[in-house]
Amino acid sequence: MSTRREATEEQAIRQILDRIEEDDEISQRDLAAELGVALGMVNAYMKRCVRTGLIKIQQAPRRRYKYYLTPKGFSEKSRLTAQYLRDSFGALRRGLSSFDRLYADLADNDVKRIVLCGDDEMLEMGILGALATGVEVIAVYNPLGPSHEVRGVPAADPANPPEVDRWVLAVLKNGNEALDALREVVDDRLIAMPDVLRLSLLRGNRNQG
């Protein structure tokens, strides 16, 4: 749990340092809105950045403040950015490998046509992963909101569903909610998902229990 919290904090600090480099007069309120966190949380992160020597604050007119990165701040931003890219590429590799295994299993069971269900990066991984397989992505569908075309793949209409062999869940967030919503429009026996998502849902259910 602490490792996950530390990763989230590092991501927030990286975003703060990035934005301060781009706009030295950005307000903490604007930072909070962009990061999607409470204003008090941004204030705590900013105080930490000042305390650890990553940024300095200068009074500006109209009761505003200017923030600028110190040499240590630039160095830390570079380190956090490199770590973020490594983590992102690692997640991409794991996601594509998981889809490779799923598509191989589907092909072995004579599954050729699927709808990919989701609305984030994992959906795009599923589309990319299918390109070199015998499995064709006929349409995409968002169980939790409006569906739209993704990478040239049309959106499915559950009221007039396409003829496919499986509906494949592919989400990074709100997996249980997306699965429950998908089960309302599709027979459970037609739903599949990559193993990385299945394991994530199992871990989440155990933690809730």
CSV table of C-alpha atoms in Angstrom, one decimal:
chain,number,residue,atom,x,y,z
A,1,MET,CA,0.0,0.0,0.0
A,2,SER,CA,2.8,2.4,0.9
A,3,THR,CA,4.6,1.7,-2.4
A,4,ARG,CA,1.4,2.6,-4.4
A,5,ARG,CA,1.0,5.8,-2.3
A,6,GLU,CA,4.6,6.8,-2.9
A,7,ALA,CA,4.2,6.2,-6.7
A,8,THR,CA,1.0,8.4,-6.7
A,9,GLU,CA,2.9,11.2,-4.8
A,10,GLU,CA,5.8,11.0,-7.1
A,11,GLN,CA,3.5,11.3,-10.1
A,12,ALA,CA,1.8,14.4,-8.6
A,13,ILE,CA,5.2,16.0,-7.8
A,14,ARG,CA,6.4,15.3,-11.4
A,15,GLN,CA,3.3,17.0,-12.8
A,16,ILE,CA,3.7,20.0,-10.5
A,17,LEU,CA,7.3,20.4,-11.5
A,18,ASP,CA,6.4,20.1,-15.2
A,19,ARG,CA,3.7,22.8,-14.9
A,20,ILE,CA,5.8,25.1,-12.9
A,21,GLU,CA,8.5,24.9,-15.6
A,22,GLU,CA,5.9,25.7,-18.2
A,23,ASP,CA,4.1,28.5,-16.2
A,24,ASP,CA,5.9,30.0,-13.2
A,25,GLU,CA,2.8,32.0,-12.3
A,26,ILE,CA,0.3,29.1,-12.2
A,27,SER,CA,-1.9,29.1,-9.1
A,28,GLN,CA,-2.2,26.3,-6.7
A,29,ARG,CA,-6.0,26.3,-7.4
A,30,ASP,CA,-5.3,25.8,-11.1
A,31,LEU,CA,-2.8,23.0,-10.3
A,32,ALA,CA,-5.4,21.3,-8.1
A,33,ALA,CA,-7.9,21.4,-11.0
A,34,GLU,CA,-5.4,20.0,-13.5
A,35,LEU,CA,-4.3,17.2,-11.2
A,36,GLY,CA,-7.8,16.4,-10.1
A,37,VAL,CA,-6.9,16.6,-6.4
A,38,ALA,CA,-7.9,18.8,-3.4
A,39,LEU,CA,-6.3,22.2,-3.1
A,40,GLY,CA,-5.0,21.2,0.3
A,41,MET,CA,-3.2,18.3,-1.2
A,42,VAL,CA,-1.5,20.6,-3.8
A,43,ASN,CA,-0.5,22.9,-1.0
A,44,ALA,CA,1.1,20.0,1.0
A,45,TYR,CA,3.0,18.9,-2.1
A,46,MET,CA,4.2,22.5,-2.8
A,47,LYS,CA,5.4,22.9,0.8
A,48,ARG,CA,7.3,19.6,0.5
A,49,CYS,CA,8.9,20.8,-2.8
A,50,VAL,CA,10.0,24.0,-1.1
A,51,ARG,CA,11.2,22.2,2.0
A,52,THR,CA,13.3,19.7,0.0
A,53,GLY,CA,14.8,22.5,-2.2
A,54,LEU,CA,13.0,21.6,-5.5
A,55,ILE,CA,11.3,24.9,-6.0
A,56,LYS,CA,11.5,28.5,-4.7
A,57,ILE,CA,8.7,31.0,-4.3
A,58,GLN,CA,8.8,34.7,-5.1
A,59,GLN,CA,6.2,37.3,-4.3
A,60,ALA,CA,4.4,38.7,-7.4
A,61,PRO,CA,2.0,41.6,-7.8
A,62,ARG,CA,-1.6,41.3,-6.9
A,63,ARG,CA,-1.0,38.9,-4.1
A,64,ARG,CA,0.2,36.2,-6.4
A,65,TYR,CA,3.3,34.1,-6.3
A,66,LYS,CA,5.9,33.0,-8.9
A,67,TYR,CA,7.4,29.6,-8.6
A,68,TYR,CA,10.6,28.5,-10.2
A,69,LEU,CA,12.6,25.3,-10.2
A,70,THR,CA,16.0,25.1,-8.5
A,71,PRO,CA,18.8,23.1,-10.1
A,72,LYS,CA,17.9,20.3,-7.7
A,73,GLY,CA,14.3,20.7,-9.0
A,74,PHE,CA,15.3,20.3,-12.6
A,75,SER,CA,17.3,17.2,-11.7
A,76,GLU,CA,14.4,15.7,-9.8
A,77,LYS,CA,12.0,16.4,-12.6
A,78,SER,CA,14.3,14.6,-15.1
A,79,ARG,CA,14.5,11.6,-12.8
A,80,LEU,CA,10.8,11.4,-12.2
A,81,THR,CA,10.1,11.8,-15.9
A,82,ALA,CA,12.5,9.0,-16.8
A,83,GLN,CA,10.9,6.8,-14.2
A,84,TYR,CA,7.5,7.6,-15.5
A,85,LEU,CA,8.5,6.6,-19.0
A,86,ARG,CA,10.0,3.4,-17.8
A,87,ASP,CA,6.9,2.5,-15.9
A,88,SER,CA,4.7,3.4,-18.9
A,89,PHE,CA,6.7,1.3,-21.3
A,90,GLY,CA,6.7,-1.6,-18.8
A,91,ALA,CA,2.9,-1.3,-18.4
A,92,LEU,CA,2.5,-1.2,-22.2
A,93,ARG,CA,4.6,-4.4,-22.6
A,94,ARG,CA,2.7,-6.2,-19.9
A,95,GLY,CA,-0.6,-5.2,-21.5
A,96,LEU,CA,0.3,-6.2,-25.0
A,97,SER,CA,1.7,-9.6,-23.7
A,98,SER,CA,-1.6,-10.2,-21.9
A,99,PHE,CA,-3.6,-9.5,-25.0
A,100,ASP,CA,-1.2,-11.8,-27.0
A,101,ARG,CA,-2.1,-14.7,-24.6
A,102,LEU,CA,-5.8,-13.9,-24.7
A,103,TYR,CA,-5.9,-13.7,-28.5
A,104,ALA,CA,-4.0,-16.9,-28.9
A,105,ASP,CA,-6.5,-18.6,-26.6
A,106,LEU,CA,-9.4,-17.2,-28.4
A,107,ALA,CA,-8.0,-18.3,-31.8
A,108,ASP,CA,-7.5,-21.8,-30.4
A,109,ASN,CA,-11.2,-21.8,-29.6
A,110,ASP,CA,-12.1,-20.6,-33.1
A,111,VAL,CA,-13.0,-17.1,-31.9
A,112,LYS,CA,-12.5,-14.7,-34.8
A,113,ARG,CA,-14.7,-11.6,-34.3
A,114,ILE,CA,-14.8,-9.6,-31.1
A,115,VAL,CA,-16.0,-6.3,-29.7
A,116,LEU,CA,-13.5,-4.6,-27.4
A,117,CYS,CA,-15.1,-2.9,-24.4
A,118,GLY,CA,-13.6,0.1,-22.6
A,119,ASP,CA,-12.6,3.7,-23.1
A,120,ASP,CA,-8.9,4.1,-22.1
A,121,GLU,CA,-5.4,3.1,-23.0
A,122,MET,CA,-6.1,-0.6,-22.5
A,123,LEU,CA,-8.7,-0.5,-25.2
A,124,GLU,CA,-6.1,0.9,-27.6
A,125,MET,CA,-3.6,-1.9,-26.5
A,126,GLY,CA,-6.3,-4.4,-27.4
A,127,ILE,CA,-6.7,-2.9,-30.9
A,128,LEU,CA,-3.0,-2.8,-31.5
A,129,GLY,CA,-2.5,-6.3,-30.1
A,130,ALA,CA,-5.1,-7.8,-32.5
A,131,LEU,CA,-3.4,-6.5,-35.6
A,132,ALA,CA,-0.9,-9.5,-35.9
A,133,THR,CA,-3.5,-12.1,-34.9
A,134,GLY,CA,-6.4,-13.9,-36.6
A,135,VAL,CA,-8.8,-12.1,-34.2
A,136,GLU,CA,-10.6,-9.2,-35.8
A,137,VAL,CA,-11.9,-6.2,-33.7
A,138,ILE,CA,-15.3,-5.5,-35.3
A,139,ALA,CA,-16.3,-2.7,-33.0
A,140,VAL,CA,-15.6,-0.9,-29.7
A,141,TYR,CA,-18.1,-0.4,-26.8
A,142,ASN,CA,-17.9,1.7,-23.7
A,143,PRO,CA,-20.0,0.0,-20.9
A,144,LEU,CA,-19.8,3.1,-18.7
A,145,GLY,CA,-20.5,5.9,-21.1
A,146,PRO,CA,-21.0,7.0,-24.7
A,147,SER,CA,-19.2,4.9,-27.2
A,148,HIS,CA,-17.1,6.4,-30.1
A,149,GLU,CA,-14.9,5.3,-32.9
A,150,VAL,CA,-11.3,4.5,-31.8
A,151,ARG,CA,-8.4,4.1,-34.3
A,152,GLY,CA,-10.8,3.6,-37.1
A,153,VAL,CA,-12.8,0.9,-35.3
A,154,PRO,CA,-16.5,1.9,-35.2
A,155,ALA,CA,-18.6,2.0,-32.1
A,156,ALA,CA,-21.0,-0.8,-31.3
A,157,ASP,CA,-24.7,-0.2,-30.6
A,158,PRO,CA,-25.9,-2.6,-27.9
A,159,ALA,CA,-29.5,-2.2,-29.2
A,160,ASN,CA,-28.4,-3.6,-32.5
A,161,PRO,CA,-25.2,-5.6,-31.6
A,162,PRO,CA,-22.9,-6.9,-34.3
A,163,GLU,CA,-22.5,-10.6,-34.8
A,164,VAL,CA,-19.4,-11.5,-32.9
A,165,ASP,CA,-17.9,-14.4,-30.9
A,166,ARG,CA,-16.8,-12.5,-27.8
A,167,TRP,CA,-17.1,-9.2,-26.0
A,168,VAL,CA,-13.6,-8.5,-24.5
A,169,LEU,CA,-13.4,-6.2,-21.5
A,170,ALA,CA,-10.3,-3.9,-21.7
A,171,VAL,CA,-10.2,-1.2,-19.0
A,172,LEU,CA,-7.6,0.2,-16.7
A,173,LYS,CA,-10.0,1.7,-14.2
A,174,ASN,CA,-13.4,0.9,-12.7
A,175,GLY,CA,-13.1,-2.7,-13.9
A,176,ASN,CA,-15.8,-4.2,-11.7
A,177,GLU,CA,-18.3,-1.4,-12.6
A,178,ALA,CA,-17.5,-1.9,-16.3
A,179,LEU,CA,-17.9,-5.7,-16.0
A,180,ASP,CA,-21.3,-5.3,-14.2
A,181,ALA,CA,-22.5,-2.9,-16.9
A,182,LEU,CA,-21.4,-5.1,-19.7
A,183,ARG,CA,-23.2,-8.1,-18.1
A,184,GLU,CA,-26.4,-6.1,-18.4
A,185,VAL,CA,-26.2,-6.1,-22.2
A,186,VAL,CA,-24.2,-9.3,-23.0
A,187,ASP,CA,-24.5,-12.9,-21.9
A,188,ASP,CA,-21.8,-13.6,-19.3
A,189,ARG,CA,-20.6,-16.6,-21.4
A,190,LEU,CA,-19.6,-14.3,-24.2
A,191,ILE,CA,-17.4,-12.0,-22.1
A,192,ALA,CA,-13.6,-12.5,-22.0
A,193,MET,CA,-10.7,-10.4,-20.7
A,194,PRO,CA,-6.9,-10.4,-20.6
A,195,ASP,CA,-5.4,-12.1,-17.6
A,196,VAL,CA,-3.8,-8.9,-16.4
A,197,LEU,CA,-7.3,-7.4,-15.9
A,198,ARG,CA,-8.7,-10.6,-14.4
A,199,LEU,CA,-5.9,-10.6,-11.8
A,200,SER,CA,-6.5,-7.0,-11.1
A,201,LEU,CA,-10.2,-7.6,-10.5
A,202,LEU,CA,-9.4,-10.5,-8.2
A,203,ARG,CA,-7.0,-8.5,-6.1
A,204,GLY,CA,-9.5,-5.6,-5.9
A,205,ASN,CA,-12.3,-8.0,-4.7
A,206,ARG,CA,-10.0,-9.5,-2.1
A,207,ASN,CA,-9.0,-6.1,-0.7
A,208,GLN,CA,-12.7,-5.1,-0.5
A,209,GLY,CA,-13.5,-8.3,1.3
